[in-house]
mmCIF file of C-alpha atoms and ligand atoms in Angstrom:
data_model
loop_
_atom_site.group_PDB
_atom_site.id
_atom_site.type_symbol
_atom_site.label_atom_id
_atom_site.label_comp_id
_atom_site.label_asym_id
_atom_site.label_seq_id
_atom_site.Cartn_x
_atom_site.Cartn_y
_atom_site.Cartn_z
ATOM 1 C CA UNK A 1 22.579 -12.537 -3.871
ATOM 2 C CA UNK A 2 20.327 -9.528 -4.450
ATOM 3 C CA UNK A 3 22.046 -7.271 -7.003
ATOM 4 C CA UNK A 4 21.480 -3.133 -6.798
ATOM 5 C CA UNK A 5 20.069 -1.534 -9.804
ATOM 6 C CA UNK A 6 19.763 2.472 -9.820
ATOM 7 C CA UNK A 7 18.810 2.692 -13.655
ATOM 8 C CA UNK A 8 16.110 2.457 -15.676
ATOM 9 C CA UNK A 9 18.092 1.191 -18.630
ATOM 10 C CA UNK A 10 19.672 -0.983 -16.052
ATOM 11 C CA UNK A 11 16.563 -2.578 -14.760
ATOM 12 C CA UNK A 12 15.052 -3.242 -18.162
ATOM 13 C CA UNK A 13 18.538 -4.704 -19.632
ATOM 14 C CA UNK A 14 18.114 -7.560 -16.568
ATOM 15 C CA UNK A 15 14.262 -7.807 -16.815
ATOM 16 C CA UNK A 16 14.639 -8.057 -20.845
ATOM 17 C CA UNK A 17 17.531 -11.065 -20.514
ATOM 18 C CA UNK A 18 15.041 -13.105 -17.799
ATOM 19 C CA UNK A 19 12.147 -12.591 -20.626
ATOM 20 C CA UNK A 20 14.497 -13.747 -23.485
ATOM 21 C CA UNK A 21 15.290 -17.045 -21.005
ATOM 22 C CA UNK A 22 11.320 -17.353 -20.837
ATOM 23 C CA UNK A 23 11.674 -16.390 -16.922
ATOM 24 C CA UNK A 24 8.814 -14.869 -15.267
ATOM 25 C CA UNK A 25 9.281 -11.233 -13.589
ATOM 26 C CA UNK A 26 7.627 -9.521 -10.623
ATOM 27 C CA UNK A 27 7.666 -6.715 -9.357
ATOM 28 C CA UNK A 28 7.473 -5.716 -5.734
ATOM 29 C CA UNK A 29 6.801 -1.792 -5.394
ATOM 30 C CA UNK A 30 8.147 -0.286 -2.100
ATOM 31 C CA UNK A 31 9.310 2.685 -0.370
ATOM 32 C CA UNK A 32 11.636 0.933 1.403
ATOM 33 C CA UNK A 33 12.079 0.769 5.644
ATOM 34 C CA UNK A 34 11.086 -2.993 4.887
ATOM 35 C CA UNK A 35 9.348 -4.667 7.272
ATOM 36 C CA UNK A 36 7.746 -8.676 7.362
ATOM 37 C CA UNK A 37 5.129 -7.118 5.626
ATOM 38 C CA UNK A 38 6.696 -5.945 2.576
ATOM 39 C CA UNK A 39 8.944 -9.614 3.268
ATOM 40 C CA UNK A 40 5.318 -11.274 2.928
ATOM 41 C CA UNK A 41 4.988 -9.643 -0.791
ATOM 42 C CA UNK A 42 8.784 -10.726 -1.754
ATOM 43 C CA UNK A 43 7.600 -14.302 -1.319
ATOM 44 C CA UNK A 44 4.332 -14.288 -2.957
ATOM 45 C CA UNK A 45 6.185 -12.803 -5.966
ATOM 46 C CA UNK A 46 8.965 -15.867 -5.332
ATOM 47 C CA UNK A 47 5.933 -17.956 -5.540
ATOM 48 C CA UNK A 48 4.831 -16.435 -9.221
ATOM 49 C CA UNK A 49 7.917 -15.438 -10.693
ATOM 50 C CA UNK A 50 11.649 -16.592 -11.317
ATOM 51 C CA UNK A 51 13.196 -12.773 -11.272
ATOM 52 C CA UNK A 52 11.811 -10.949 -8.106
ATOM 53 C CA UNK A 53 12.441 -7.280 -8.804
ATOM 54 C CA UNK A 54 12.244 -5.299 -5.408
ATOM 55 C CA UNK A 55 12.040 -1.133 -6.217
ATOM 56 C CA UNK A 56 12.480 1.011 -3.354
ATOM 57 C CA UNK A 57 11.445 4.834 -4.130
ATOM 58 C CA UNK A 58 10.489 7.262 -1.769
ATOM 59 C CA UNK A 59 7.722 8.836 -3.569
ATOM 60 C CA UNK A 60 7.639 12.976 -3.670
ATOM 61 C CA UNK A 61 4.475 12.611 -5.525
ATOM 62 C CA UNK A 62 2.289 11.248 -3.125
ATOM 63 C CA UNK A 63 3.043 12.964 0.046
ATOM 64 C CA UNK A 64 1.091 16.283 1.206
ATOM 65 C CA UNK A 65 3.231 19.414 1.728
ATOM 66 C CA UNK A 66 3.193 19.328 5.484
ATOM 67 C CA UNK A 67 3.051 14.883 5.476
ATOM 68 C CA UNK A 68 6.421 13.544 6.322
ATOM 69 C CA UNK A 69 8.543 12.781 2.994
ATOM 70 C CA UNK A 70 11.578 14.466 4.739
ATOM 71 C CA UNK A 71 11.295 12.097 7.822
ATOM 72 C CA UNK A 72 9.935 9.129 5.628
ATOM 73 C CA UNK A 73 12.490 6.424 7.087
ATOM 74 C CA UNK A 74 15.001 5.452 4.932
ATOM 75 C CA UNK A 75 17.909 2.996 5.320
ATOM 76 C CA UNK A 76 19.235 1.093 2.090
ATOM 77 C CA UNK A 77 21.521 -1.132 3.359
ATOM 78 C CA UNK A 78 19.095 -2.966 5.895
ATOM 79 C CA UNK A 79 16.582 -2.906 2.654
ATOM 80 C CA UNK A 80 19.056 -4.925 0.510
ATOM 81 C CA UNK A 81 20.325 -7.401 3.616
ATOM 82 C CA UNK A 82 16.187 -8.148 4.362
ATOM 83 C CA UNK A 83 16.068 -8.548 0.187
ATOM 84 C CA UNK A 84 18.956 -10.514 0.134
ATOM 85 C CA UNK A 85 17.983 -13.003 3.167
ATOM 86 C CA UNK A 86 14.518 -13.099 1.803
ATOM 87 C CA UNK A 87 16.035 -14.391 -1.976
ATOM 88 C CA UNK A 88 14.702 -10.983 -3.777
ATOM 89 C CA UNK A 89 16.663 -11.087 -7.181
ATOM 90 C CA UNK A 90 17.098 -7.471 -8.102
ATOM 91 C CA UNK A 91 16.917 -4.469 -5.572
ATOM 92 C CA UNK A 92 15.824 -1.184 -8.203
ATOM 93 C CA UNK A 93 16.748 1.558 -6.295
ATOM 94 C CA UNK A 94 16.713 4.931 -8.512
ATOM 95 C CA UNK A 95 16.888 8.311 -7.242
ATOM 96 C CA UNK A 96 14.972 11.023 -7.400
ATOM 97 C CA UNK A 97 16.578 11.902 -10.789
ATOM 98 C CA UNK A 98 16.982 8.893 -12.002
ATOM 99 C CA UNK A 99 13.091 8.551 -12.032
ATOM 100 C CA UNK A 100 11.773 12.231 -11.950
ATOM 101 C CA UNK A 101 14.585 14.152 -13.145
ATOM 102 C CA UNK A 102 12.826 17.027 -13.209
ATOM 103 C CA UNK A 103 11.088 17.008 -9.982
ATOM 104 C CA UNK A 104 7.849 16.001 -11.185
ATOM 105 C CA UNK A 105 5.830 15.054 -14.338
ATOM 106 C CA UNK A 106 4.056 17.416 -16.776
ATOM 107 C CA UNK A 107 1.724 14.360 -17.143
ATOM 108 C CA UNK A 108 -0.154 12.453 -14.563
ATOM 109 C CA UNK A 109 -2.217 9.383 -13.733
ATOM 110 C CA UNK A 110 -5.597 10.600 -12.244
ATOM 111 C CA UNK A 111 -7.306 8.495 -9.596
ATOM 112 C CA UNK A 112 -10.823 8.726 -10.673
ATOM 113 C CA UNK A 113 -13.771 9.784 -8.165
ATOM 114 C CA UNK A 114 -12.621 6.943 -5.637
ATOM 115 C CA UNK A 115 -9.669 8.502 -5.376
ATOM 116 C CA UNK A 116 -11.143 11.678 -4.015
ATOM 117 C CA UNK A 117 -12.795 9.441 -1.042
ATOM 118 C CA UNK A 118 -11.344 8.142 2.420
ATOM 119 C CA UNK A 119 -7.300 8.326 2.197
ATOM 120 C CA UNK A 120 -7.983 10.641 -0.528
ATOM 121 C CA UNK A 121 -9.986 13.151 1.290
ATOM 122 C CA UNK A 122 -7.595 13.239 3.486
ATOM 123 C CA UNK A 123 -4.460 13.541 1.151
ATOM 124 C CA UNK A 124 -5.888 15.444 -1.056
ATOM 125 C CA UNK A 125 -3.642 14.042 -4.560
ATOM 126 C CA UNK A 126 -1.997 11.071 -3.021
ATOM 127 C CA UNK A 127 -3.444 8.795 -5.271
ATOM 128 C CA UNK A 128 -2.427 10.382 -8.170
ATOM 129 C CA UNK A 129 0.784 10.842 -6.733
ATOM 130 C CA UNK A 130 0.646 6.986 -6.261
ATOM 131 C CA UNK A 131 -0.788 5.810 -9.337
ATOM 132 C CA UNK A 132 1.698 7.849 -11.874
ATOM 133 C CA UNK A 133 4.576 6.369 -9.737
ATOM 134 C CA UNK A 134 3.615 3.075 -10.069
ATOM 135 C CA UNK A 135 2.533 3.199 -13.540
ATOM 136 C CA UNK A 136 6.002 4.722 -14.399
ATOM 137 C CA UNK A 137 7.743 1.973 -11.898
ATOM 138 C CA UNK A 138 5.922 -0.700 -14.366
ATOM 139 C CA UNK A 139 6.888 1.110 -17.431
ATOM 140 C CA UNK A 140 10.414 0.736 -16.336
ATOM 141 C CA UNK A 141 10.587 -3.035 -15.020
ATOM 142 C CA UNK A 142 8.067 -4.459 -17.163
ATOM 143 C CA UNK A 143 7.231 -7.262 -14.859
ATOM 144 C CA UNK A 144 4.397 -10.085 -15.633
ATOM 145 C CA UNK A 145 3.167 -9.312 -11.967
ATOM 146 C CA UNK A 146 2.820 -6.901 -9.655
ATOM 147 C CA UNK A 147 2.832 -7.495 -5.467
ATOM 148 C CA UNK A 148 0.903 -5.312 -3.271
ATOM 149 C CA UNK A 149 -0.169 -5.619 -0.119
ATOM 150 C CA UNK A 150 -4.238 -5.752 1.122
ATOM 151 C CA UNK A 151 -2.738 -3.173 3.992
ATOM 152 C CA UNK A 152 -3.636 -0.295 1.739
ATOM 153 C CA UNK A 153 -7.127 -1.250 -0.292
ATOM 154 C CA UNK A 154 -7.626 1.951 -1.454
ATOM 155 C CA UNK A 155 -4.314 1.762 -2.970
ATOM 156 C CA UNK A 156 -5.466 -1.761 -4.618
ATOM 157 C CA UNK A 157 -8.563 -0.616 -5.790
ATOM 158 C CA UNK A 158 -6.588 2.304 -7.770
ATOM 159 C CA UNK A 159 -4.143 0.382 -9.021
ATOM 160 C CA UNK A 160 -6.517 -2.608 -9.624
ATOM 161 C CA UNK A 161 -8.077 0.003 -11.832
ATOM 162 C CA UNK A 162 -5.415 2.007 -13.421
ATOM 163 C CA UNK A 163 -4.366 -1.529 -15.207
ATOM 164 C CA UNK A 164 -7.473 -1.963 -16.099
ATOM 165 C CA UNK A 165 -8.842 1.786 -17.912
ATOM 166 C CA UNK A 166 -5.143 2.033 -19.116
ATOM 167 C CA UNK A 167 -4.380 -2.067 -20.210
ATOM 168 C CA UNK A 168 -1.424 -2.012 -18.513
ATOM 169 C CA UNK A 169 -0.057 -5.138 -19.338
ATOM 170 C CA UNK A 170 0.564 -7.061 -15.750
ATOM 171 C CA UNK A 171 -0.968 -9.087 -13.451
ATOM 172 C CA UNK A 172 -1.798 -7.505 -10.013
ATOM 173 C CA UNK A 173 -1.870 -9.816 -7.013
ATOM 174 C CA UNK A 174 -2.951 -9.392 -3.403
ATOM 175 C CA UNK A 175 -0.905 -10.378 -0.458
ATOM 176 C CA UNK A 176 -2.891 -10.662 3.150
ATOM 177 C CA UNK A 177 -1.898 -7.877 5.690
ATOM 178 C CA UNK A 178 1.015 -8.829 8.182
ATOM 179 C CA UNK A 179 -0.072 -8.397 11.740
ATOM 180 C CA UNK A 180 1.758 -7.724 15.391
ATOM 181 C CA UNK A 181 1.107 -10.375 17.736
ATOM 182 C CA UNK A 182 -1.739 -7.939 19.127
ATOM 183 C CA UNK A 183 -3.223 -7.340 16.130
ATOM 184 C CA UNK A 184 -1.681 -4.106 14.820
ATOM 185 C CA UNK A 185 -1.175 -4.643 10.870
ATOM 186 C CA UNK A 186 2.652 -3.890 10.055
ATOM 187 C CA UNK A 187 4.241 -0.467 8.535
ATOM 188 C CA UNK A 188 6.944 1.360 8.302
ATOM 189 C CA UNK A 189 5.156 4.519 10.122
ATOM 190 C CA UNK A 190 4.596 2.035 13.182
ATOM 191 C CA UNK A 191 8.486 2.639 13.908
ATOM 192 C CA UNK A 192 6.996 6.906 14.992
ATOM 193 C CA UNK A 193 4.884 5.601 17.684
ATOM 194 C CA UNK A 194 6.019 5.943 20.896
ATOM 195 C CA UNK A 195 6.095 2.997 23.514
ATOM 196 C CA UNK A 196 2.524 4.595 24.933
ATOM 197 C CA UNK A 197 1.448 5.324 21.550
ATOM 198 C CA UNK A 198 2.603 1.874 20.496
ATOM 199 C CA UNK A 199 -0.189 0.693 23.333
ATOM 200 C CA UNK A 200 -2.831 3.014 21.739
ATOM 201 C CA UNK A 201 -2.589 1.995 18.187
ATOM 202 C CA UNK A 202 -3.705 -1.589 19.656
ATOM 203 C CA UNK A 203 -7.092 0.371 19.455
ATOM 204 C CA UNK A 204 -7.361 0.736 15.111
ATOM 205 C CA UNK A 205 -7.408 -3.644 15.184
ATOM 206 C CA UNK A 206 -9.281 -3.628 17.502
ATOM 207 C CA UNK A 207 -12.099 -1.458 16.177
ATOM 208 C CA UNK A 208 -12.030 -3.704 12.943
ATOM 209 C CA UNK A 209 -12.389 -6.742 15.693
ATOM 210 C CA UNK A 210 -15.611 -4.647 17.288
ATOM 211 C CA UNK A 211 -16.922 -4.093 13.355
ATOM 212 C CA UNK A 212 -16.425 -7.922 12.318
ATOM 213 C CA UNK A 213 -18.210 -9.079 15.956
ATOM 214 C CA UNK A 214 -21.413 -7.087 14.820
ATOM 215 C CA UNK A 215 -20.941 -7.876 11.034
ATOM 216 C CA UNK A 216 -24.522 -10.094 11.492
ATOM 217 C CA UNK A 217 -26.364 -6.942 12.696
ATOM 218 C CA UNK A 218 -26.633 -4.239 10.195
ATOM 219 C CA UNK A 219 -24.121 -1.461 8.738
ATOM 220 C CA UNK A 220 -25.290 1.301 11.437
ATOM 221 C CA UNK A 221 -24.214 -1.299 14.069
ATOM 222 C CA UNK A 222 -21.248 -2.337 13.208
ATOM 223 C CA UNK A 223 -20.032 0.613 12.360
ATOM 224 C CA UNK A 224 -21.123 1.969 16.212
ATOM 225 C CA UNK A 225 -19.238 -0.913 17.685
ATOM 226 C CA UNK A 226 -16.034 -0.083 16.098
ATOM 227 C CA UNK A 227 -16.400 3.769 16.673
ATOM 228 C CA UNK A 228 -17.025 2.374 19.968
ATOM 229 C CA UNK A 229 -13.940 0.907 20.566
ATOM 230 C CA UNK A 230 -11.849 3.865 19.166
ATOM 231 C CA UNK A 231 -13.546 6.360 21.346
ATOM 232 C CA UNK A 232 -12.699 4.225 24.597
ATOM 233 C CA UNK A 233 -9.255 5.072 24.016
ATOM 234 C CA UNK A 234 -7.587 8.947 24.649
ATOM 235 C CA UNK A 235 -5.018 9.858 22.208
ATOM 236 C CA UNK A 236 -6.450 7.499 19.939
ATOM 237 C CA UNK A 237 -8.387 9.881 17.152
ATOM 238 C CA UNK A 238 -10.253 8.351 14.636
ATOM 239 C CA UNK A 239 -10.042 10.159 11.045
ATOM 240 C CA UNK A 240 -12.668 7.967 9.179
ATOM 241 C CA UNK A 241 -14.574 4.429 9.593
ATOM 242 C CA UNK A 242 -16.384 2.995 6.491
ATOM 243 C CA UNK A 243 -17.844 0.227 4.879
ATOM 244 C CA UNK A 244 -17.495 -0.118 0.999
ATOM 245 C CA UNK A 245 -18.570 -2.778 -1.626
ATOM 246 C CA UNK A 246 -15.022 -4.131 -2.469
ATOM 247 C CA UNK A 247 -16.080 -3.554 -6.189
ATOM 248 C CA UNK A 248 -16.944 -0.378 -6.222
ATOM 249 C CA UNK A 249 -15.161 1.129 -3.207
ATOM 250 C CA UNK A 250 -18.557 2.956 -2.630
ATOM 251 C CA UNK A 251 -20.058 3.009 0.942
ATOM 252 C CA UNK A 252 -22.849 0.575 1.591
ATOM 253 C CA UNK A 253 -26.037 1.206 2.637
ATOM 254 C CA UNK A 254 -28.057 0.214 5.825
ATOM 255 C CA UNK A 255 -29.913 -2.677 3.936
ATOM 256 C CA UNK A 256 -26.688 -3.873 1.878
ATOM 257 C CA UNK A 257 -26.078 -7.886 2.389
ATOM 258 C CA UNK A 258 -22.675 -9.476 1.670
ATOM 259 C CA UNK A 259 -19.346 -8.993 1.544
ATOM 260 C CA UNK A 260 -18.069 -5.333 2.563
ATOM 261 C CA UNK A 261 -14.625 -4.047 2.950
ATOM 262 C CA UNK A 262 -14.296 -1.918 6.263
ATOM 263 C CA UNK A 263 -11.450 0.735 6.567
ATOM 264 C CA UNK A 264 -10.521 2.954 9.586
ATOM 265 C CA UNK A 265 -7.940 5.650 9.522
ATOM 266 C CA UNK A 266 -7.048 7.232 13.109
ATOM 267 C CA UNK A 267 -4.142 9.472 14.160
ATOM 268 C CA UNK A 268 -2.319 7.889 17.661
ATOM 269 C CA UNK A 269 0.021 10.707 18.636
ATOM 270 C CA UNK A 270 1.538 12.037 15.201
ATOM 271 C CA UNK A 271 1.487 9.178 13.500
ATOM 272 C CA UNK A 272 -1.570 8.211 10.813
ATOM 273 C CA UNK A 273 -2.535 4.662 10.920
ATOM 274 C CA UNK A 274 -4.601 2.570 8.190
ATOM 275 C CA UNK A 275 -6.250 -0.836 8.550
ATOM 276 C CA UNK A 276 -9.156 -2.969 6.649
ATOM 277 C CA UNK A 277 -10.579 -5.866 7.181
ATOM 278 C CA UNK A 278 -12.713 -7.841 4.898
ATOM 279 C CA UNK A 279 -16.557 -8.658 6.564
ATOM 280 C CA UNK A 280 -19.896 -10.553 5.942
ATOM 281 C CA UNK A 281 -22.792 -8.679 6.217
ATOM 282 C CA UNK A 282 -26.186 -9.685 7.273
HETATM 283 O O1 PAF B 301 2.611 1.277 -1.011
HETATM 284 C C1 PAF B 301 3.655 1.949 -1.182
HETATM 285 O O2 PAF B 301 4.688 1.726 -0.544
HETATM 286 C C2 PAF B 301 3.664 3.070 -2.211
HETATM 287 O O3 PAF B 301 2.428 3.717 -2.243
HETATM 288 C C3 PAF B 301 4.058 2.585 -3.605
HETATM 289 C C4 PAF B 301 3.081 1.587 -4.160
HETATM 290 C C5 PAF B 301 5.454 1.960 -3.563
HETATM 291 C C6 PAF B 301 4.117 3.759 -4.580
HETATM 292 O O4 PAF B 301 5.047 4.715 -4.189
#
């Protein structure tokens, strides 16, 4: 039975007993409107830990004044019945002033120059946004480890990061993107696409599937091929395409040999969509 936590005195009292017990604690951060994907992190942490600590937060900090916070989907109850089903031990579900009471924080985590790049060109502050919510999410749970899903590799990078420059003290670890049956990785913003828009997004997978098919030529190529199958596709607008060295989250160059991380942002209809896949170059 998944129990509902709102406090942050609450959440520590549990994750402080499970410690005392020698029990290992993960954490699962989320912003709720679960999906298989976020179900996919739940067990990895089952795998690693003995108290699975689920946090659902809609984050104010890391949306853009005119992104959709107010829309964000939110619905509690189906949260806690997935968490329950899926044997999550602890659903932390503060509110906004449970966890910023006053709106915001004087203080913040910065991203760094990566930060600045791809998703963060784009939403200008999101990381930051991200990173001081997490760090204060693992400030208040104290977990061993800390789920997060390869769907958002910026996001991993930063965080990967953050514990590192800051020695947060908590394992990260990495949970494979959940896919459609066509391909289409799984989020909660897939539930704003339209049924013809829903068609369309097929087009951001398959632009990583044109990108890994000419992974043997070089970067110039492969890139081509998967702007290529983006621009086949009306409605289907493509924000960025890149390649990056997975350790630095810097682009690659036309000679570069090995393994690359590509990532393609496009906009089907209203609704932003994000993908990566990993590739072998040369
Ligand atoms: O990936 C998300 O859902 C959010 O960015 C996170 C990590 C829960 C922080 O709000």
């Amino acid at each position: 039975m998944t129990s509902t936590i709102t406090t942050i005195d609450g959440v520590r009292r549990t994750v402080a007993a499970a410690k005392a017990e020698g029990r290992r604690v993960a954490l699962v951060p989320t912003m709720g409107a679960l999906h298989d994907g976020h179900l996919a992190l739940v067990a990895r942490a089952r795998e690693v830990a003995d108290l699975v600590v689920v946090s659902v937060f809609v984050n104010p900090l890391q949306f853009g004044p005119k992104e959709d916070f107010a829309r964000y989907p939110r619905d509690l109850d189906a949260d806690l019945a997935l968490l329950d089903a899926a044997g999550a031990d602890v659903l932390f579900a503060p509110d906004a002033a449970e966890l910023l009471p006053e709106g915001r924080t004087s203080t913040r985590v910065v991203a760094g120059p990566v930060g600045g790049t791809l998703e963060g060109r784009i939403r200008p502050g999101h990381f930051d946004g991200v990173l001081t919510i997490v760090l204060k999410l693992l400030n208040a749970v104290g977990p061993d480890t800390a789920v997060f899903g390869q769907k958002d590799a910026q996001q991993v990078f930063l965080v990967a990061q953050m514990i590192r420059d800051l020695d947060v003290p908590v394992a990260l670890d990495v949970v494979a993107t959940v896919r459609e049956a066509d391909g289409l990785a799984r989020s909660s913003r897939n539930a704003y696409l339209a049924p013809g828009e829903r068609v369309l997004a097929r087009a951001v997978p398959a632009a990583l599937d044109a990108a890994e098919s000419s992974a043997d030529q070089d970067v110039d190529a492969m890139v081509a091929a998967a702007q290529g199958a983006l621009a086949g596709e009306d409605g289907a607008d493509l924000e960025y395409l890149a390649v990056v060295d997975p350790a630095t989250f810097r682009p690659v160059d036309d000679g570069y040999r090995g393994r690359a991380l590509v990532l393609v942002a496009a906009r089907v209809g209203g609704t932003r969509l994000i993908d990566n896949r990993f590739v072998h170059l040369g």
